[in-house]
Short mmCIF file of C-alpha atoms in Angstrom, two decimals:
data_model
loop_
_atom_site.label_atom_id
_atom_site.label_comp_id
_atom_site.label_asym_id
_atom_site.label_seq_id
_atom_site.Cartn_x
_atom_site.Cartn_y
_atom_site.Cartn_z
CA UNK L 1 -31.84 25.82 -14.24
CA UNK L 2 -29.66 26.84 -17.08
CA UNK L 3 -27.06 24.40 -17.32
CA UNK L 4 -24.65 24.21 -20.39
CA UNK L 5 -23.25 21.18 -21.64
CA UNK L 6 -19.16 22.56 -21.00
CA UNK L 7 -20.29 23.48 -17.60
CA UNK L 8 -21.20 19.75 -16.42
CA UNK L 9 -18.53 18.68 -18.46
CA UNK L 10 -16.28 20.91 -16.71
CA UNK L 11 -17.86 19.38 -13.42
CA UNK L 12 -17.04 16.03 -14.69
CA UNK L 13 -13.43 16.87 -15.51
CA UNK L 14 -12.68 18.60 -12.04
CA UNK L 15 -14.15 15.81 -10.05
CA UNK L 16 -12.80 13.24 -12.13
CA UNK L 17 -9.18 14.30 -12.45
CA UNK L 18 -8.78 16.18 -9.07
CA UNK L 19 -7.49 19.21 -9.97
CA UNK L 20 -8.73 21.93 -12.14
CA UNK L 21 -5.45 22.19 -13.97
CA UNK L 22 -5.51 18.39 -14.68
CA UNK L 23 -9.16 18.99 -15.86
CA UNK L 24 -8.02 21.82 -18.43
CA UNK L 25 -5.44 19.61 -19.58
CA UNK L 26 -8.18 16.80 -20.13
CA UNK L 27 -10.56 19.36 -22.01
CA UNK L 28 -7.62 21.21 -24.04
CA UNK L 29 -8.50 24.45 -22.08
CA UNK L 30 -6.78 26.95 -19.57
CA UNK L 31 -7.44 26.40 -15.84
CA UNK L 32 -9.19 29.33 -15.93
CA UNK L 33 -11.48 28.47 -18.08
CA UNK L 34 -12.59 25.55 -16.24
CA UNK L 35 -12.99 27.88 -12.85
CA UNK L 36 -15.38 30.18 -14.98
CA UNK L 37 -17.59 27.08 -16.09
CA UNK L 38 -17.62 25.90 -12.70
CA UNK L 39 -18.64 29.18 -11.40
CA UNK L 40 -21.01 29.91 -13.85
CA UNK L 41 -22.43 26.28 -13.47
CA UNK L 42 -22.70 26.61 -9.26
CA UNK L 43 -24.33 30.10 -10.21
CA UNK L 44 -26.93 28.46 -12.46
CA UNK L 45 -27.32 25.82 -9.65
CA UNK L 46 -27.89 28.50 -6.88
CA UNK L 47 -25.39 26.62 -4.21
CA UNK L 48 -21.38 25.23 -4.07
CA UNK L 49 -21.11 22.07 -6.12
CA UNK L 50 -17.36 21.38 -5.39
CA UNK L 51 -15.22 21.98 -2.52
CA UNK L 52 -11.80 23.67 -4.07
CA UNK L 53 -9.45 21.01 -1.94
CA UNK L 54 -6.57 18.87 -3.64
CA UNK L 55 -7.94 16.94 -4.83
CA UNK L 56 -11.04 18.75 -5.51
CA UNK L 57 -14.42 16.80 -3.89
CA UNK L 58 -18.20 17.25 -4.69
CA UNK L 59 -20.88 18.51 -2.26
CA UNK L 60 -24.01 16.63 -1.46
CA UNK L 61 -25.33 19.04 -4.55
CA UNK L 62 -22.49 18.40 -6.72
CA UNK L 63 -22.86 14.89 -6.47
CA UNK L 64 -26.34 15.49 -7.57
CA UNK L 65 -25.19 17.31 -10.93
CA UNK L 66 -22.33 15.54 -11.60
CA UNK L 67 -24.93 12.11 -12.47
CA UNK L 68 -26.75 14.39 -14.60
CA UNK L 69 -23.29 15.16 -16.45
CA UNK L 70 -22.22 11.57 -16.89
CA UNK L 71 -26.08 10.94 -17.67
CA UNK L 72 -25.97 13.47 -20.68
CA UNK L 73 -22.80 12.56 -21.79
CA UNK L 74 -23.22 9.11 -21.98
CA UNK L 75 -26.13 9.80 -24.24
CA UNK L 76 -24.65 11.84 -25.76
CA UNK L 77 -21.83 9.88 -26.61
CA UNK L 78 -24.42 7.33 -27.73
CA UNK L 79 -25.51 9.66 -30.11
CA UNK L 80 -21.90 10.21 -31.65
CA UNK L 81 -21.43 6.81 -31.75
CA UNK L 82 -24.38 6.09 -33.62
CA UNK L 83 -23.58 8.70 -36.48
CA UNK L 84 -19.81 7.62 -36.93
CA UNK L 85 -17.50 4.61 -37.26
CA UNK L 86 -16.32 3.76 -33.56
CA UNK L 87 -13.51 2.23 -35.05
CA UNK L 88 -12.20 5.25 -36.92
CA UNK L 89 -9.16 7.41 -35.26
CA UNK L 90 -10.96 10.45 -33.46
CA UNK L 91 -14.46 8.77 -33.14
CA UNK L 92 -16.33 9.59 -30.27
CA UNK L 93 -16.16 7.33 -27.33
CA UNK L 94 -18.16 6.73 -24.63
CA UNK L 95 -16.77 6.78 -21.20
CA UNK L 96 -18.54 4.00 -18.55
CA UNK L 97 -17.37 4.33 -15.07
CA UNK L 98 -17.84 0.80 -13.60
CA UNK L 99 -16.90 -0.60 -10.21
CA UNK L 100 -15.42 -4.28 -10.02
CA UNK L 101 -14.32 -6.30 -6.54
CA UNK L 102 -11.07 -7.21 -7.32
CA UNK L 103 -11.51 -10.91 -7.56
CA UNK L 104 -14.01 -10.34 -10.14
CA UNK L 105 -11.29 -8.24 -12.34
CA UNK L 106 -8.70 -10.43 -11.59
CA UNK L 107 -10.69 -13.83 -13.38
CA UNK L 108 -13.92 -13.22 -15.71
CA UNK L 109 -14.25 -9.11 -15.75
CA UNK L 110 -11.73 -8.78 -18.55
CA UNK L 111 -12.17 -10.71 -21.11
CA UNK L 112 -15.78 -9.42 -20.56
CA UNK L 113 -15.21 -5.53 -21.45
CA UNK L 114 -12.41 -6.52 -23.91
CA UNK L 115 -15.70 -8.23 -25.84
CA UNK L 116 -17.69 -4.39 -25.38
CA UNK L 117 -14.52 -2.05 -25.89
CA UNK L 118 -15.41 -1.17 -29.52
CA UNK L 119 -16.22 2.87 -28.90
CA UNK L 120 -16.25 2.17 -25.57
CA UNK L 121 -13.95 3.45 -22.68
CA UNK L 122 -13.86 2.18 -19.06
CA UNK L 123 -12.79 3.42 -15.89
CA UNK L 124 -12.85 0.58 -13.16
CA UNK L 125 -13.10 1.06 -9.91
CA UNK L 126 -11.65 -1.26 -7.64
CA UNK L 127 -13.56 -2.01 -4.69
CA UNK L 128 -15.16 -4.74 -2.71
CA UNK L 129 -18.57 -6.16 -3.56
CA UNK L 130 -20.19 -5.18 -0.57
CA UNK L 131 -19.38 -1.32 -1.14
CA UNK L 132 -19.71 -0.54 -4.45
CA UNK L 133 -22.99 0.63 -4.21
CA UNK L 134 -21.88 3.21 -2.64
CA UNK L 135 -19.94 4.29 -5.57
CA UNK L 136 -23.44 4.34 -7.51
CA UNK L 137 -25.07 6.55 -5.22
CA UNK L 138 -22.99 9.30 -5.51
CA UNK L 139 -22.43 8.92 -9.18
CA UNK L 140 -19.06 8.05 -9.51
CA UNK L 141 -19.33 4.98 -11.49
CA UNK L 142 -22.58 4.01 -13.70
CA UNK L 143 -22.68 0.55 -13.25
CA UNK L 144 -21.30 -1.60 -10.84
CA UNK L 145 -20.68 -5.41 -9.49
CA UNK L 146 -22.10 -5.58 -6.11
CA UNK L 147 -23.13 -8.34 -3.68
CA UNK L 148 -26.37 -6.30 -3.06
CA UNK L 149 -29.93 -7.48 -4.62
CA UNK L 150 -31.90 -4.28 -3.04
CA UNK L 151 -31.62 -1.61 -6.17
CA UNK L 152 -30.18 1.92 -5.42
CA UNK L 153 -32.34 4.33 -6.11
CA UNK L 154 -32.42 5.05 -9.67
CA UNK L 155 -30.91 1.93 -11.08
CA UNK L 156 -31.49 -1.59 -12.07
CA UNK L 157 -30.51 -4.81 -10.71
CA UNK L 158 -29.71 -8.32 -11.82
CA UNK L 159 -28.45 -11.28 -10.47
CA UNK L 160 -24.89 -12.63 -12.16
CA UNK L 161 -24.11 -15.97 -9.90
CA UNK L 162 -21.95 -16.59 -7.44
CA UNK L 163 -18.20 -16.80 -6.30
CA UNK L 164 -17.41 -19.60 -4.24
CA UNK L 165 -14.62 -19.03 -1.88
CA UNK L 166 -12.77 -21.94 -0.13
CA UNK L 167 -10.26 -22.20 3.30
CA UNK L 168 -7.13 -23.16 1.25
CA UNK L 169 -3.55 -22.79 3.05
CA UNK L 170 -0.18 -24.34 2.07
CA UNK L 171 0.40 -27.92 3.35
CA UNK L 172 3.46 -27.25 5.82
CA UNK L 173 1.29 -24.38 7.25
CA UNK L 174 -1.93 -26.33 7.75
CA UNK L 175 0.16 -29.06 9.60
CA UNK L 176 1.52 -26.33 11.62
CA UNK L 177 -1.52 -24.41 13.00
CA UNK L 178 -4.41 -26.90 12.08
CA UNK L 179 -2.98 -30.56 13.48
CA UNK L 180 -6.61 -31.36 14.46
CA UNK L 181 -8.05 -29.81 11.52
CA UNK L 182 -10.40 -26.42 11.73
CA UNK L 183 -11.37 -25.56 15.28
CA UNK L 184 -12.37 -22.72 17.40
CA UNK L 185 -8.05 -22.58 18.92
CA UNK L 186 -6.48 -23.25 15.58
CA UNK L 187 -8.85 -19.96 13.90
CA UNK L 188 -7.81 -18.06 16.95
CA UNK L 189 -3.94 -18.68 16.77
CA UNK L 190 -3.19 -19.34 13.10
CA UNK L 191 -2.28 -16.27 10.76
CA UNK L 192 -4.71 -15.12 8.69
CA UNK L 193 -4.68 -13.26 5.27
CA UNK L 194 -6.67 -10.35 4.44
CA UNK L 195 -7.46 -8.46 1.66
CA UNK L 196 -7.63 -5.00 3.69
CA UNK L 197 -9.37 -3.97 6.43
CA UNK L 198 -12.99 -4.15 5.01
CA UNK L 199 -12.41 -7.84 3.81
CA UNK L 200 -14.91 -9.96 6.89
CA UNK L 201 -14.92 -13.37 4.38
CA UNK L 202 -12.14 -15.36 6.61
CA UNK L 203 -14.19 -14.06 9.57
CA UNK L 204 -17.32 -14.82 8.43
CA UNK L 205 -15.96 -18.34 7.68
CA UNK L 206 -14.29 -18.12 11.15
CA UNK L 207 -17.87 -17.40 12.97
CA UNK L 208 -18.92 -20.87 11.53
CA UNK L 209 -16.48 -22.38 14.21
CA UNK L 210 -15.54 -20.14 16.62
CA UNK L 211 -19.11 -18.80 17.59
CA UNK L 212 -17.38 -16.00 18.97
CA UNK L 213 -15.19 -13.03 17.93
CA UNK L 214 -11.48 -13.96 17.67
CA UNK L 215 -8.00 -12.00 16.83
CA UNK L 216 -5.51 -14.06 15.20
CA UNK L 217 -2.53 -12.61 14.02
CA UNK L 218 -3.18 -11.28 10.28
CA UNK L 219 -1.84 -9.91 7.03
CA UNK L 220 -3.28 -7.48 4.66
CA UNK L 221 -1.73 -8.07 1.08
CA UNK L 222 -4.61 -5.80 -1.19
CA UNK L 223 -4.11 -7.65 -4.33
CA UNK L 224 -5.62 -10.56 -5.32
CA UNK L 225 -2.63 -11.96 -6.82
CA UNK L 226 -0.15 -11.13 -4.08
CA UNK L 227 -3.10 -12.59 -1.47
CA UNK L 228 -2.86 -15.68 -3.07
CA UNK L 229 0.98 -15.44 -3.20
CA UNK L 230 1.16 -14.94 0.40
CA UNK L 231 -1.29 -18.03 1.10
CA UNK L 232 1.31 -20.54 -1.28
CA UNK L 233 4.59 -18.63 0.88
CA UNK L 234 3.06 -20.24 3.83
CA UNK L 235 1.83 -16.65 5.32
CA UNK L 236 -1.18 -17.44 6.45
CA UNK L 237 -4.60 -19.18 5.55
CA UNK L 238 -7.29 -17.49 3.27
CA UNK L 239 -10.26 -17.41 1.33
CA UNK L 240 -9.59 -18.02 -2.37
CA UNK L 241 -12.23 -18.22 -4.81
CA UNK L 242 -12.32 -21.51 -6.70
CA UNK L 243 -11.88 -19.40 -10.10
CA UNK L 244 -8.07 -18.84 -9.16
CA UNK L 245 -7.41 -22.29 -7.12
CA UNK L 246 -4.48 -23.44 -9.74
CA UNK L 247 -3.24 -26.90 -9.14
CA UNK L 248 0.37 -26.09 -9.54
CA UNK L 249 -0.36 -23.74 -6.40
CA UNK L 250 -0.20 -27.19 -4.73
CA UNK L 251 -3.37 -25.70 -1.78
CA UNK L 252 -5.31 -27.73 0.59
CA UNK L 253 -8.75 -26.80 1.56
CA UNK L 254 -8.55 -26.47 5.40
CA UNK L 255 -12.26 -28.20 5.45
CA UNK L 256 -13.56 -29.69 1.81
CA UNK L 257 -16.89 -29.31 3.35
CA UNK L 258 -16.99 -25.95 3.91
CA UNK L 259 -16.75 -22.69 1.44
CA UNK L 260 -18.71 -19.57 1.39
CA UNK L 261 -20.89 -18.65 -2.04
CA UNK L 262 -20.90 -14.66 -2.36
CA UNK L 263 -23.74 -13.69 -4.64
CA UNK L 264 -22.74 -11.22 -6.98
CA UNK L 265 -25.52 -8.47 -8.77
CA UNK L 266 -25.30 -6.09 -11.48
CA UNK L 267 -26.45 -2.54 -11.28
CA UNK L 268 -26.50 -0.14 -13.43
CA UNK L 269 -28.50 3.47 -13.97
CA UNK L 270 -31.59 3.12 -15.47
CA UNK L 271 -31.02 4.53 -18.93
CA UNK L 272 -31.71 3.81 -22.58
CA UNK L 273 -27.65 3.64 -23.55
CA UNK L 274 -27.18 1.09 -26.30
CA UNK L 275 -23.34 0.97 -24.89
CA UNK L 276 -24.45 0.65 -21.23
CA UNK L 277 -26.83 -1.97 -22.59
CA UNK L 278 -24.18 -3.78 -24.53
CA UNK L 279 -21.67 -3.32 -21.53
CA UNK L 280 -24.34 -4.85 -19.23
CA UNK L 281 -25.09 -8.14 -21.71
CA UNK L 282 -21.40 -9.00 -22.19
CA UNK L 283 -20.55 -8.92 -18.26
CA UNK L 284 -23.60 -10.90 -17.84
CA UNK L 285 -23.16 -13.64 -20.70
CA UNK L 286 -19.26 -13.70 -18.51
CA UNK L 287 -20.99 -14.06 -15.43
CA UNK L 288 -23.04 -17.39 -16.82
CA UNK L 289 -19.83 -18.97 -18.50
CA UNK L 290 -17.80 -18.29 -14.90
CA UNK L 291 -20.02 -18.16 -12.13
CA UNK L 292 -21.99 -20.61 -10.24
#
C-alpha cells in the first residue's frame, strides 16, 4: 500500500475532530480537500476506513490505519523535535493521546505531564481504569492508566501502585443508615454514590458484607470532585480514595478495617519515542511519590 503522510493525517484529523470540516479547519485546508485524502487513502487501502456519520467513526480497518497514523506522526514529531528548540513559538509538537481514570487526574496525573509538557501536547481521556484498554486497542489514545496487568497486543506494561479507596460518609448520615455499623440491611437501604454506571467499587465493597446482590437507592455524580461533594452533603456513602480524604471534609470511614487497593498499570505502544518515553518516566516517578 501507497499511503501518503496527508492522507493518514487527514485520517487522524477526521476521526479526531468528528467532522471533516472541523478537520480542514485543524489542517488549514478546505473540506474538500480532506474528502479527497480520505478517498484517495481508502483507495490505497482497498476497503472503507471511516463511516461518513456526525460525528464521523472508524471501521474495524480504519481503526487499523489510524494507529499507523498516530504511530508515524509521533515519530515523526520526534524527529522535529529533535532538530528544533521545543520551546520556540511554532516548534513542532508532539501530540500523546493518553487515557486517565478520573481519580488519577484529579490527584497525581497533573503535576505529572505538567513535568513532560515541554514540546509535548496531551489529549486525556477520561475514563475508568478498568476500560481504558479498550481505548488502546483501537488506537485512540497511545498510552493509558489501566487496572489491567495482561498487555494489549502491541504494547507494554508496568505496574504504577495502588489507590486505596475507603467507605467514608458524613457523620449525621452514618448515624442515620449505619446505627449498628456496616451490615448486610444498612448496604441494602442506605444511599449510595456512584461515579456512573460502570463504577462496581461500592459494590464490590458491598459483596464483602452482603454476600449477595443488593439495590440501594443511588446517585451518580461523574466527577470526582462533585462525588466527594455529594458524600460531605450527606447524599450518600462512597468510596474515596485516601489521596483526596481532606480532614476539613470532617469523613468517617464506615469500617477502618476495611478499604479496597485498585492496582493501577501503565501501558503504552511499544515504540522507540523519546517523548512517549519521557511521558512514561514522569507518570511513573508520580506514581512512586503518590501511590501505595
Amino acid at each position: 500500500m501507497d499511503l501518503q503522510l496527508d492522507q493518514l493525517r487527514a485520517l487522524d484529523a477526521v476521526i479526531s475532530e468528528g467532522t471533516f470540516d472541523a478537520a480542514a479547519r485543524r489542517l488549514s485546508v478546505t473540506p474538500s480537500a480532506i474528502s479527497q485524502r480520505i478517498k484517495a487513502l481508502e483507495d490505497a487501502a482497498g476497503r472503507i476506513l471511516v463511516q461518513r456519520t456526525k460525528p464521523v467513526q472508524p471501521t474495524e480497518s480504519g481503526l487499523t490505519v489510524l494507529r499507523l497514523a498516530r504511530q508515524i506522526q509521533l515519530l515523526t514529531g520526534d524527529t522535529a523535535r529533535e532538530l528544533g528548540d521545543v520551546h520556540q513559538p511554532g516548534a513542532a509538537r508532539v501530540v500523546i493521546p493518553i487515557a486517565v481514570n478520573a481519580d488519577s487526574l484529579q490527584t497525581w496525573v497533573i503535576p505529572a505531564l505538567g513535568r513532560a509538557a515541554a514540546g509535548v501536547s496531551f489529549d486525556v481521556h477520561r475514563e475508568d481504569e478498568e476500560h481504558t484498554t479498550r481505548l488502546l486497542r483501537d488506537g485512540t489514545v497511545m498510552a493509558a492508566i489501566t487496572s489491567t496487568a495482561a498487555p494489549v497486543q502491541g504494547c507494554t506494561v508496568r505496574r504504577l501502585g495502588a489507590m486505596r479507596y475507603r467507605p467514608m460518609a458524613q457523620p449525621a448520615f452514618a448515624r442515620t443508615w449505619f446505627p449498628d455499623g456496616p451490615n448486610a440491611r444498612s448496604f441494602a437501604h442506605a444511599p449510595v454514590v456512584l461515579f456512573d454506571r460502570k463504577d462496581d467499587l461500592q459494590f464490590r465493597l458491598m459483596r464483602h458484607y452482603t454476600r449477595k446482590p443488593v439495590d440501594p437507592p443511588r446517585h451518580y455524580i461523574p466527577s470526582s470532585a462533585g462525588f466527594n461533594d455529594a458524600i460531605c452533603a450527606g447524599m450518600g456513602w462512597g468510596m474515596i480514595p485516601d489521596l483526596m480524604i481532606r480532614p476539613e471534609d470532617e469523613l468517617i470511614s464506615l469500617d477502618e478495617k476495611v478499604f479496597v487497593d485498585v492496582p493501577l498499570y501503565w501501558q503504552q505502544w511499544r515504540l522507540d519515542s523519546p517523548a512517549l518515553t519521557l511521558v512514561a518516566a514522569t507518570i511513573a516517578e508520580a506514581a512512586a511519590e503518590s501511590l501505595l
